[in-house]
mmCIF file of C-alpha atoms in Angstrom:
data_model
loop_
_atom_site.group_PDB
_atom_site.id
_atom_site.type_symbol
_atom_site.label_atom_id
_atom_site.label_comp_id
_atom_site.label_asym_id
_atom_site.label_seq_id
_atom_site.Cartn_x
_atom_site.Cartn_y
_atom_site.Cartn_z
ATOM 1 C CA MET A 1 13.858 17.003 36.603
ATOM 2 C CA ILE A 2 15.837 14.334 34.722
ATOM 3 C CA LEU A 3 16.873 12.638 37.964
ATOM 4 C CA SER A 4 13.317 12.619 39.275
ATOM 5 C CA PHE A 5 12.050 11.051 36.042
ATOM 6 C CA PHE A 6 14.541 8.198 36.179
ATOM 7 C CA ALA A 7 13.784 7.684 39.852
ATOM 8 C CA LEU A 8 10.205 6.754 38.976
ATOM 9 C CA PRO A 9 9.388 3.031 38.855
ATOM 10 C CA ILE A 10 8.846 1.706 35.325
ATOM 11 C CA PHE A 11 6.006 -0.685 36.201
ATOM 12 C CA LEU A 12 3.223 0.882 38.246
ATOM 13 C CA THR A 13 -0.156 0.020 39.693
ATOM 14 C CA PRO A 14 -3.206 1.211 37.697
ATOM 15 C CA PHE A 15 -3.701 4.105 40.135
ATOM 16 C CA GLN A 16 -0.039 5.111 39.941
ATOM 17 C CA GLY A 17 -0.157 4.765 36.173
ATOM 18 C CA ARG A 18 -3.063 7.185 35.899
ATOM 19 C CA THR A 19 -1.226 9.638 38.142
ATOM 20 C CA ILE A 20 1.872 9.533 35.955
ATOM 21 C CA GLN A 21 -0.333 9.751 32.862
ATOM 22 C CA SER A 22 -2.030 12.882 34.184
ATOM 23 C CA PHE A 23 1.301 14.460 35.134
ATOM 24 C CA TYR A 24 3.123 13.931 31.849
ATOM 25 C CA GLN A 25 0.056 14.070 29.558
ATOM 26 C CA VAL A 26 1.472 11.218 27.472
ATOM 27 C CA MET A 27 -1.139 8.488 27.682
ATOM 28 C CA ASN A 28 -4.897 8.765 28.166
ATOM 29 C CA ASP A 29 -7.365 6.419 29.866
ATOM 30 C CA PRO A 30 -8.246 4.321 26.771
ATOM 31 C CA GLY A 31 -4.551 3.809 26.105
ATOM 32 C CA TYR A 32 -3.879 2.670 29.646
ATOM 33 C CA GLU A 33 -7.000 0.483 29.634
ATOM 34 C CA THR A 34 -5.650 -1.375 26.603
ATOM 35 C CA ILE A 35 -2.263 -1.877 28.213
ATOM 36 C CA SER A 36 -3.911 -3.258 31.352
ATOM 37 C CA TRP A 37 -5.985 -5.630 29.225
ATOM 38 C CA ALA A 38 -2.884 -6.843 27.380
ATOM 39 C CA LYS A 39 -1.019 -7.504 30.615
ATOM 40 C CA GLU A 40 -3.928 -9.434 32.123
ATOM 41 C CA ASN A 41 -5.127 -11.374 29.060
ATOM 42 C CA THR A 42 -2.091 -12.298 26.964
ATOM 43 C CA HIS A 43 0.859 -14.612 27.538
ATOM 44 C CA ASN A 44 4.118 -13.087 28.725
ATOM 45 C CA ASP A 45 5.892 -14.066 25.513
ATOM 46 C CA SER A 46 3.180 -12.728 23.168
ATOM 47 C CA ILE A 47 4.757 -10.467 20.573
ATOM 48 C CA PHE A 48 2.878 -7.253 19.767
ATOM 49 C CA VAL A 49 3.107 -4.802 16.883
ATOM 50 C CA SER A 50 2.134 -1.168 17.365
ATOM 51 C CA ASP A 51 2.984 2.386 16.367
ATOM 52 C CA ALA A 52 6.144 4.079 17.588
ATOM 53 C CA HIS A 53 4.669 5.892 20.591
ATOM 54 C CA TYR A 54 2.264 3.257 21.824
ATOM 55 C CA GLY A 55 4.727 0.422 21.269
ATOM 56 C CA TRP A 56 7.006 1.938 23.903
ATOM 57 C CA TRP A 57 4.199 1.843 26.460
ATOM 58 C CA LEU A 58 3.165 -1.700 25.548
ATOM 59 C CA SER A 59 6.699 -2.908 26.024
ATOM 60 C CA GLY A 60 7.180 -1.053 29.303
ATOM 61 C CA PHE A 61 3.854 -1.147 31.134
ATOM 62 C CA ALA A 62 2.373 -4.351 29.694
ATOM 63 C CA GLN A 63 5.809 -6.028 29.704
ATOM 64 C CA ARG A 64 5.223 -7.598 26.300
ATOM 65 C CA PRO A 65 7.880 -7.745 23.565
ATOM 66 C CA THR A 66 6.769 -5.237 20.942
ATOM 67 C CA LEU A 67 7.813 -4.323 17.409
ATOM 68 C CA SER A 68 7.351 -0.555 17.260
ATOM 69 C CA ALA A 69 6.902 1.292 13.967
ATOM 70 C CA VAL A 70 9.633 3.873 14.540
ATOM 71 C CA ASP A 71 10.745 6.019 11.595
ATOM 72 C CA PRO A 72 14.309 5.078 10.546
ATOM 73 C CA GLN A 73 15.533 8.646 11.090
ATOM 74 C CA PHE A 74 15.037 8.175 14.837
ATOM 75 C CA LEU A 75 16.981 4.902 15.090
ATOM 76 C CA THR A 76 20.675 4.559 15.866
ATOM 77 C CA LEU A 77 21.417 0.847 16.262
ATOM 78 C CA GLU A 78 21.534 -1.414 13.217
ATOM 79 C CA ARG A 79 19.550 -4.160 14.967
ATOM 80 C CA GLU A 80 16.626 -1.734 15.439
ATOM 81 C CA PHE A 81 15.977 -1.111 11.757
ATOM 82 C CA GLU A 82 14.503 -4.431 10.643
ATOM 83 C CA PRO A 83 11.865 -4.844 13.401
ATOM 84 C CA ALA A 84 10.863 -1.187 13.005
ATOM 85 C CA GLN A 85 10.460 -1.632 9.253
ATOM 86 C CA VAL A 86 8.400 -4.797 9.737
ATOM 87 C CA ALA A 87 6.092 -2.936 12.130
ATOM 88 C CA ASN A 88 5.804 0.060 9.797
ATOM 89 C CA ASN A 89 4.898 -2.131 6.845
ATOM 90 C CA LEU A 90 2.467 -4.342 8.743
ATOM 91 C CA LEU A 91 0.544 -1.335 10.064
ATOM 92 C CA ASP A 92 0.419 0.261 6.623
ATOM 93 C CA THR A 93 -0.020 -2.348 3.911
ATOM 94 C CA ASN A 94 0.165 -6.021 2.964
ATOM 95 C CA TYR A 95 2.906 -6.061 0.332
ATOM 96 C CA VAL A 96 5.911 -3.882 -0.483
ATOM 97 C CA VAL A 97 8.307 -4.506 -3.378
ATOM 98 C CA ASP A 98 11.332 -2.264 -3.969
ATOM 99 C CA ASN A 99 14.018 -2.687 -6.642
ATOM 100 C CA GLY A 100 15.903 0.505 -5.785
ATOM 101 C CA LEU A 101 14.388 2.385 -8.740
ATOM 102 C CA ILE A 102 10.673 2.173 -7.968
ATOM 103 C CA GLN A 103 8.591 0.899 -5.073
ATOM 104 C CA VAL A 104 5.146 -0.714 -5.156
ATOM 105 C CA ARG A 105 2.808 -1.013 -2.178
ATOM 106 C CA GLU A 106 -0.330 -3.137 -2.410
ATOM 107 C CA ASP A 107 -3.026 -3.301 0.273
ATOM 108 C CA GLY A 108 -4.436 -6.561 -1.048
ATOM 109 C CA GLY A 109 -8.094 -7.455 -1.272
ATOM 110 C CA TYR A 110 -9.412 -6.523 2.163
ATOM 111 C CA ILE A 111 -9.205 -2.736 2.020
ATOM 112 C CA GLY A 112 -9.778 -0.308 -0.839
ATOM 113 C CA ARG A 113 -7.047 2.283 -0.559
ATOM 114 C CA HIS A 114 -3.728 1.534 -2.293
ATOM 115 C CA ASN A 115 -4.508 -1.111 -4.896
ATOM 116 C CA PRO A 116 -1.695 -0.610 -5.826
ATOM 117 C CA MET A 117 0.453 2.458 -5.104
ATOM 118 C CA PHE A 118 3.559 3.338 -7.154
ATOM 119 C CA LEU A 119 6.298 5.380 -5.470
ATOM 120 C CA ALA A 120 9.425 7.064 -6.821
ATOM 121 C CA LYS A 121 12.839 6.431 -5.275
ATOM 122 C CA LEU A 122 14.392 9.896 -5.085
ATOM 123 C CA ASN A 123 18.034 10.734 -4.463
ATOM 124 C CA TRP A 124 17.286 13.625 -2.101
ATOM 125 C CA THR A 125 15.179 11.801 0.491
ATOM 126 C CA TYR A 126 15.125 8.447 2.265
ATOM 127 C CA PHE A 127 11.357 8.210 1.934
ATOM 128 C CA PRO A 128 9.800 6.967 -1.337
ATOM 129 C CA TYR A 129 7.534 9.533 -2.987
ATOM 130 C CA PRO A 130 3.954 8.308 -3.680
ATOM 131 C CA PHE A 131 2.840 9.308 -7.170
ATOM 132 C CA PHE A 132 0.185 6.926 -8.579
ATOM 133 C CA HIS A 133 -2.428 4.894 -6.764
ATOM 134 C CA PHE A 134 -5.703 3.098 -7.357
ATOM 135 C CA ASN A 135 -8.499 2.458 -4.857
ATOM 136 C CA ASN A 136 -10.537 -0.717 -5.364
ATOM 137 C CA ALA A 137 -13.627 0.938 -3.878
ATOM 138 C CA GLU A 138 -13.596 3.413 -6.797
ATOM 139 C CA ASN A 139 -12.882 0.962 -9.631
ATOM 140 C CA THR A 140 -15.937 -0.576 -11.285
ATOM 141 C CA ILE A 141 -16.984 -3.240 -13.784
ATOM 142 C CA LEU A 142 -20.268 -2.956 -15.696
ATOM 143 C CA VAL A 143 -21.787 -6.286 -16.755
ATOM 144 C CA LYS A 144 -24.884 -7.374 -18.637
ATOM 145 C CA ILE A 145 -26.691 -10.345 -17.088
ATOM 146 C CA ASP A 146 -29.356 -11.602 -19.475
ATOM 147 C CA LYS A 147 -31.077 -8.287 -20.246
ATOM 148 C CA ARG A 148 -30.239 -6.332 -17.105
ATOM 149 C CA TYR A 149 -27.136 -4.328 -16.222
ATOM 150 C CA GLU A 150 -25.235 -4.442 -12.931
ATOM 151 C CA LEU A 151 -22.298 -2.371 -11.730
ATOM 152 C CA PHE A 152 -19.777 -3.815 -9.262
ATOM 153 C CA ASP A 153 -16.878 -2.086 -7.580
ATOM 154 C CA LEU A 154 -13.846 -4.247 -6.876
ATOM 155 C CA MET A 155 -14.446 -4.259 -3.124
ATOM 156 C CA GLN A 156 -17.681 -6.149 -3.805
ATOM 157 C CA LEU A 157 -15.699 -9.050 -5.239
ATOM 158 C CA GLU A 158 -14.576 -11.552 -2.614
ATOM 159 C CA THR A 159 -10.849 -12.116 -2.288
ATOM 160 C CA SER A 160 -9.986 -15.766 -2.876
ATOM 161 C CA GLU A 161 -6.187 -15.624 -3.026
ATOM 162 C CA MET A 162 -3.333 -13.237 -2.269
ATOM 163 C CA ARG A 163 0.282 -14.248 -2.649
ATOM 164 C CA ILE A 164 3.726 -13.015 -3.528
ATOM 165 C CA GLN A 165 6.031 -14.919 -5.890
ATOM 166 C CA ASN A 166 9.728 -14.195 -6.173
ATOM 167 C CA SER A 167 12.671 -15.323 -8.247
ATOM 168 C CA SER A 168 16.195 -14.038 -8.738
ATOM 169 C CA ASN A 169 15.168 -11.264 -11.138
ATOM 170 C CA GLN A 170 11.507 -10.462 -10.446
ATOM 171 C CA VAL A 171 8.815 -10.372 -7.763
ATOM 172 C CA SER A 172 5.085 -10.620 -8.490
ATOM 173 C CA ILE A 173 2.065 -9.866 -6.322
ATOM 174 C CA GLN A 174 -1.020 -11.814 -7.373
ATOM 175 C CA ILE A 175 -4.544 -11.130 -6.133
ATOM 176 C CA LYS A 176 -7.621 -13.079 -7.187
ATOM 177 C CA LYS A 177 -11.200 -11.935 -6.573
ATOM 178 C CA SER A 178 -14.590 -13.151 -7.722
ATOM 179 C CA ASN A 179 -18.348 -13.041 -7.295
ATOM 180 C CA ASP A 180 -21.206 -15.039 -8.814
ATOM 181 C CA TYR A 181 -20.597 -13.503 -12.243
ATOM 182 C CA LEU A 182 -16.938 -12.466 -12.552
ATOM 183 C CA ASN A 183 -13.405 -13.692 -11.990
ATOM 184 C CA TYR A 184 -10.753 -11.029 -11.493
ATOM 185 C CA THR A 185 -6.992 -11.641 -11.432
ATOM 186 C CA GLN A 186 -4.415 -8.903 -10.889
ATOM 187 C CA ASN A 187 -0.652 -9.370 -11.231
ATOM 188 C CA ILE A 188 1.949 -6.724 -10.408
ATOM 189 C CA THR A 189 5.508 -7.558 -11.447
ATOM 190 C CA VAL A 190 8.641 -5.701 -10.387
ATOM 191 C CA TYR A 191 11.862 -6.566 -12.227
ATOM 192 C CA SER A 192 15.407 -6.291 -10.952
ATOM 193 C CA GLY A 193 17.091 -3.165 -12.311
ATOM 194 C CA VAL A 194 14.075 -2.061 -14.398
ATOM 195 C CA ARG A 195 12.484 1.340 -13.850
ATOM 196 C CA PHE A 196 8.967 0.318 -14.943
ATOM 197 C CA VAL A 197 6.511 -2.027 -13.220
ATOM 198 C CA ASP A 198 4.008 -4.186 -15.112
ATOM 199 C CA LEU A 199 0.361 -4.333 -14.060
ATOM 200 C CA SER A 200 -1.690 -7.090 -15.697
ATOM 201 C CA ILE A 201 -5.425 -7.605 -15.105
ATOM 202 C CA ILE A 202 -7.647 -10.391 -16.420
ATOM 203 C CA ILE A 203 -11.425 -9.959 -16.145
ATOM 204 C CA GLU A 204 -13.589 -12.848 -17.296
ATOM 205 C CA SER A 205 -16.901 -14.629 -16.846
ATOM 206 C CA ASP A 206 -17.594 -18.341 -17.252
ATOM 207 C CA LEU A 207 -21.337 -17.790 -17.661
ATOM 208 C CA LEU A 208 -22.933 -17.717 -21.099
ATOM 209 C CA ASN A 209 -25.600 -15.218 -20.040
ATOM 210 C CA VAL A 210 -23.028 -12.710 -18.734
ATOM 211 C CA SER A 211 -21.158 -10.230 -20.908
ATOM 212 C CA ILE A 212 -18.838 -7.451 -19.768
ATOM 213 C CA ILE A 213 -19.531 -3.916 -20.977
ATOM 214 C CA ASN A 214 -16.618 -1.952 -19.529
ATOM 215 C CA ALA A 215 -14.150 -1.565 -16.686
ATOM 216 C CA ASN A 216 -13.456 1.866 -15.176
ATOM 217 C CA TYR A 217 -10.407 2.727 -13.071
ATOM 218 C CA LEU A 218 -9.881 6.011 -11.259
ATOM 219 C CA LEU A 219 -6.157 6.672 -11.018
ATOM 220 C CA HIS A 220 -5.023 9.152 -8.381
ATOM 221 C CA THR A 221 -1.868 10.923 -9.456
ATOM 222 C CA LYS A 222 0.240 14.012 -9.028
ATOM 223 C CA GLY A 223 1.240 16.529 -11.611
ATOM 224 C CA GLU A 224 0.214 17.899 -14.981
ATOM 225 C CA LEU A 225 -0.876 15.647 -17.858
ATOM 226 C CA LEU A 226 1.389 15.140 -20.894
ATOM 227 C CA GLU A 227 0.036 13.060 -23.808
ATOM 228 C CA ILE A 228 2.086 11.086 -26.338
ATOM 229 C CA GLU A 229 1.188 8.100 -28.536
ATOM 230 C CA ASN A 230 0.197 5.044 -26.432
ATOM 231 C CA SER A 231 1.361 6.655 -23.223
ATOM 232 C CA VAL A 232 0.671 9.484 -20.819
ATOM 233 C CA GLY A 233 3.020 11.340 -18.528
ATOM 234 C CA PHE A 234 2.482 13.448 -15.415
ATOM 235 C CA ILE A 235 4.987 16.033 -14.234
ATOM 236 C CA ASP A 236 5.079 17.227 -10.634
ATOM 237 C CA GLN A 237 7.244 20.244 -11.327
ATOM 238 C CA GLY A 238 7.625 21.305 -7.713
ATOM 239 C CA SER A 239 9.166 17.972 -6.723
ATOM 240 C CA LYS A 240 10.804 17.376 -10.125
ATOM 241 C CA VAL A 241 9.167 13.963 -10.443
ATOM 242 C CA LEU A 242 7.864 12.501 -13.698
ATOM 243 C CA GLY A 243 5.418 9.613 -13.875
ATOM 244 C CA GLN A 244 4.558 7.650 -17.005
ATOM 245 C CA ILE A 245 1.974 5.019 -17.973
ATOM 246 C CA ILE A 246 2.429 2.909 -21.105
ATOM 247 C CA PHE A 247 -0.588 1.023 -22.470
ATOM 248 C CA ASP A 248 -2.217 -0.563 -25.504
ATOM 249 C CA GLU A 249 -4.145 2.351 -26.973
ATOM 250 C CA ASN A 250 -6.601 0.040 -28.761
ATOM 251 C CA GLN A 251 -8.040 -1.109 -25.443
ATOM 252 C CA LEU A 252 -8.315 2.163 -23.638
ATOM 253 C CA ARG A 253 -10.103 5.466 -23.427
ATOM 254 C CA TYR A 254 -8.885 7.915 -20.815
ATOM 255 C CA THR A 255 -10.246 11.121 -19.344
ATOM 256 C CA GLN A 256 -8.654 13.584 -16.966
ATOM 257 C CA VAL A 257 -11.115 14.215 -14.142
ATOM 258 C CA THR A 258 -9.310 17.092 -12.436
ATOM 259 C CA VAL A 259 -6.274 19.145 -13.397
ATOM 260 C CA GLU A 260 -5.185 20.043 -9.872
ATOM 261 C CA ASN A 261 -2.214 18.442 -8.157
ATOM 262 C CA PRO A 262 -3.031 15.790 -7.007
ATOM 263 C CA SER A 263 -5.419 14.952 -9.822
ATOM 264 C CA GLY A 264 -7.786 12.216 -10.966
ATOM 265 C CA PHE A 265 -7.526 10.285 -14.214
ATOM 266 C CA TYR A 266 -10.108 7.812 -15.558
ATOM 267 C CA LEU A 267 -9.035 4.721 -17.493
ATOM 268 C CA THR A 268 -11.975 3.095 -19.306
ATOM 269 C CA TYR A 269 -11.679 -0.288 -21.011
ATOM 270 C CA LEU A 270 -14.425 -1.267 -23.452
ATOM 271 C CA PHE A 271 -15.265 -4.979 -23.641
ATOM 272 C CA ASN A 272 -17.965 -4.681 -26.325
ATOM 273 C CA GLU A 273 -19.992 -7.344 -24.510
ATOM 274 C CA LYS A 274 -17.222 -9.930 -24.566
ATOM 275 C CA ASN A 275 -16.785 -12.245 -21.597
ATOM 276 C CA ASN A 276 -13.043 -11.735 -21.073
ATOM 277 C CA LEU A 277 -10.345 -9.117 -21.455
ATOM 278 C CA LYS A 278 -6.700 -8.724 -20.484
ATOM 279 C CA ILE A 279 -5.415 -5.284 -19.496
ATOM 280 C CA ASP A 280 -1.685 -4.529 -19.618
ATOM 281 C CA LEU A 281 -0.146 -1.357 -18.212
ATOM 282 C CA SER A 282 3.398 -0.335 -17.295
ATOM 283 C CA PHE A 283 4.113 2.331 -14.664
ATOM 284 C CA GLY A 284 7.286 4.326 -14.108
ATOM 285 C CA VAL A 285 8.052 7.126 -11.636
ATOM 286 C CA PHE A 286 11.426 8.866 -11.448
ATOM 287 C CA SER A 287 13.330 12.087 -10.780
ATOM 288 C CA VAL A 288 14.035 14.590 -13.540
ATOM 289 C CA SER A 289 16.524 17.438 -13.771
ATOM 290 C CA ASP A 290 16.185 20.397 -11.427
ATOM 291 C CA ASP A 291 18.102 22.709 -13.807
ATOM 292 C CA PRO A 292 16.100 25.991 -13.650
ATOM 293 C CA GLU A 293 16.879 26.809 -17.290
ATOM 294 C CA ILE A 294 14.770 23.848 -18.420
ATOM 295 C CA TYR A 295 11.696 25.278 -16.696
ATOM 296 C CA GLN A 296 12.051 28.904 -17.797
ATOM 297 C CA THR A 297 9.426 28.462 -20.512
ATOM 298 C CA GLU A 298 6.663 25.924 -21.046
ATOM 299 C CA GLU A 299 8.107 25.063 -24.462
ATOM 300 C CA SER A 300 11.598 24.261 -23.167
ATOM 301 C CA ARG A 301 10.143 22.256 -20.297
ATOM 302 C CA ASN A 302 7.829 20.226 -22.539
ATOM 303 C CA ASN A 303 10.588 19.542 -25.081
ATOM 304 C CA TYR A 304 12.788 18.151 -22.314
ATOM 305 C CA LEU A 305 10.033 16.026 -20.778
ATOM 306 C CA MET A 306 8.730 14.713 -24.103
ATOM 307 C CA GLN A 307 12.203 13.485 -25.017
ATOM 308 C CA ILE A 308 12.245 11.432 -21.812
ATOM 309 C CA LEU A 309 8.760 10.031 -22.411
ATOM 310 C CA TYR A 310 9.521 9.078 -26.027
ATOM 311 C CA SER A 311 12.806 7.481 -25.021
ATOM 312 C CA ASN A 312 11.026 5.398 -22.390
ATOM 313 C CA LEU A 313 8.614 4.025 -24.992
ATOM 314 C CA LEU A 314 11.609 2.365 -26.641
ATOM 315 C CA SER A 315 13.558 1.377 -23.541
ATOM 316 C CA TYR A 316 11.155 0.933 -20.604
ATOM 317 C CA GLN A 317 11.957 -2.790 -20.320
ATOM 318 C CA GLU A 318 15.734 -2.280 -20.247
ATOM 319 C CA VAL A 319 17.753 -3.385 -17.218
ATOM 320 C CA LEU A 320 19.558 -0.337 -15.804
ATOM 321 C CA THR A 321 21.201 -1.755 -12.664
ATOM 322 C CA ASN A 322 21.994 -5.115 -11.087
ATOM 323 C CA SER A 323 20.419 -4.241 -7.742
ATOM 324 C CA THR A 324 18.492 -6.866 -5.799
ATOM 325 C CA ILE A 325 14.771 -6.673 -5.080
ATOM 326 C CA GLU A 326 13.582 -6.238 -1.509
ATOM 327 C CA PHE A 327 10.060 -7.333 -0.693
ATOM 328 C CA PHE A 328 7.705 -7.513 2.268
ATOM 329 C CA SER A 329 4.820 -9.950 2.602
ATOM 330 C CA TYR A 330 2.684 -9.447 5.683
ATOM 331 C CA SER A 331 1.924 -13.164 6.051
ATOM 332 C CA GLU A 332 5.609 -14.097 5.909
ATOM 333 C CA ALA A 333 6.508 -11.341 8.375
ATOM 334 C CA ILE A 334 3.882 -12.535 10.865
ATOM 335 C CA SER A 335 5.255 -16.062 10.640
ATOM 336 C CA ASP A 336 8.945 -15.106 10.688
ATOM 337 C CA TRP A 337 8.583 -12.804 13.706
ATOM 338 C CA ASN A 338 6.025 -14.974 15.561
ATOM 339 C CA ILE A 339 3.688 -12.001 15.914
ATOM 340 C CA SER A 340 0.701 -12.658 18.180
ATOM 341 C CA TYR A 341 -1.163 -9.333 18.373
ATOM 342 C CA VAL A 342 -1.487 -6.033 16.537
ATOM 343 C CA ALA A 343 -2.456 -2.972 18.589
ATOM 344 C CA CYS A 344 -3.831 -0.460 16.098
ATOM 345 C CA ARG A 345 -4.663 3.185 16.818
ATOM 346 C CA ASP A 346 -5.310 4.218 13.205
ATOM 347 C CA PHE A 347 -9.012 3.631 12.552
ATOM 348 C CA ALA A 348 -8.493 4.305 8.835
ATOM 349 C CA ILE A 349 -6.773 0.945 8.406
ATOM 350 C CA PHE A 350 -9.061 -1.089 10.689
ATOM 351 C CA PRO A 351 -10.727 -2.756 7.656
ATOM 352 C CA LYS A 352 -7.342 -4.199 6.691
ATOM 353 C CA PHE A 353 -7.464 -6.332 9.847
ATOM 354 C CA VAL A 354 -11.228 -6.638 10.395
ATOM 355 C CA ALA A 355 -11.911 -8.220 6.992
ATOM 356 C CA ASP A 356 -8.822 -10.444 6.960
ATOM 357 C CA PRO A 357 -9.595 -13.958 8.283
ATOM 358 C CA GLY A 358 -6.029 -14.096 9.547
ATOM 359 C CA PHE A 359 -6.912 -11.645 12.339
ATOM 360 C CA HIS A 360 -9.536 -11.604 15.084
ATOM 361 C CA LEU A 361 -10.635 -8.507 17.002
ATOM 362 C CA VAL A 362 -10.256 -9.265 20.723
ATOM 363 C CA PHE A 363 -10.345 -5.798 22.316
ATOM 364 C CA ILE A 364 -11.461 -2.311 21.325
ATOM 365 C CA ASN A 365 -12.144 1.029 22.986
ATOM 366 C CA ASP A 366 -12.287 4.643 21.830
ATOM 367 C CA GLU A 367 -8.612 4.732 20.876
ATOM 368 C CA VAL A 368 -7.119 1.271 20.417
ATOM 369 C CA ALA A 369 -8.153 -1.977 18.752
ATOM 370 C CA VAL A 370 -6.227 -5.167 19.446
ATOM 371 C CA PHE A 371 -6.258 -7.939 16.849
ATOM 372 C CA ARG A 372 -5.076 -11.453 17.624
ATOM 373 C CA VAL A 373 -3.266 -13.289 14.856
ATOM 374 C CA ASN A 374 -4.992 -16.525 13.866
ATOM 375 C CA SER A 375 -1.767 -18.497 13.818
ATOM 376 C CA TYR A 376 -3.110 -21.380 11.729
ATOM 377 C CA PHE A 377 -3.303 -18.955 8.777
ATOM 378 C CA TYR A 378 0.401 -18.175 9.041
ATOM 379 C CA LYS A 379 2.137 -21.438 9.858
ATOM 380 C CA LYS A 380 5.633 -21.849 8.498
ATOM 381 C CA GLU A 381 5.848 -24.479 5.781
#
């Protein structure tokens, strides 16, 4: 069987390809149709990005160099890791920042999904553990325009700028959005060696007849709520992960929407009809002890966790390590790797490419969409 497989030609005619497809039940007609289109309509040196399984077929049948989003656990050669990670990130999100203690992923302004997501770096797994995330489609701002009220979700504000700024000890992701009435600026800053990430939001209006009533954010999280002073914690006891948010209590009212794991948590900021407000939050996510004695009673567990939360209130800005910050910017990756096309089979993230002016949909069928990179958006400076 092995010998007969390797005896098969790698590049086949469409008819032969369908025969092989039917025999091995690996690729269906829409998949092969896309590969045929790529081979006939793109330059030989066009670089594609696709998922792990489909990338193999693009590279083989379409004969196009392809970055495949293969999980690191399936790779053996050191040179394979970086292109696989680039493909994984590009197919998932726009920005990733990781300081070794916490990771932040931000989808940017074109899709409401992870805006942003905060993940714990755990010592028992290679994969970061997602714990907090916002979704711009669920976050709203209520404004008063003259005598009428209007409610906008953040996906209704047009994205005007997305960029990543880095220095030796910090990396910031900045996103600016606006409409006819509001300007919205979000900054996420990750510091070298610091366990907490800062999220800063400025909401303002330049119009005299516009006042802002409130801003509501639905935070998706895991674990059980713990309340202390100007902070809240969430414990996911099964995974032994503790998340914490530190805020200015004078600005905020919060409400737990659901108590299940995962749960929902509303953050409401009252503007009192002002025309500007700055919101400052700090997020931390980290492992806690798995000593079973700590969790024998609710009292012993809460005493242990509260000590950690109180300690963090005093020390959350402290530098714990001298590790460097790794970051991914989708625009830089496209430029650095000279990526020409993205072949996407996950319809859930289509809006990420459809709404981004840096991409243009050039082919689609029931299974695959191919987006061409508008290279003038991603020229190297």
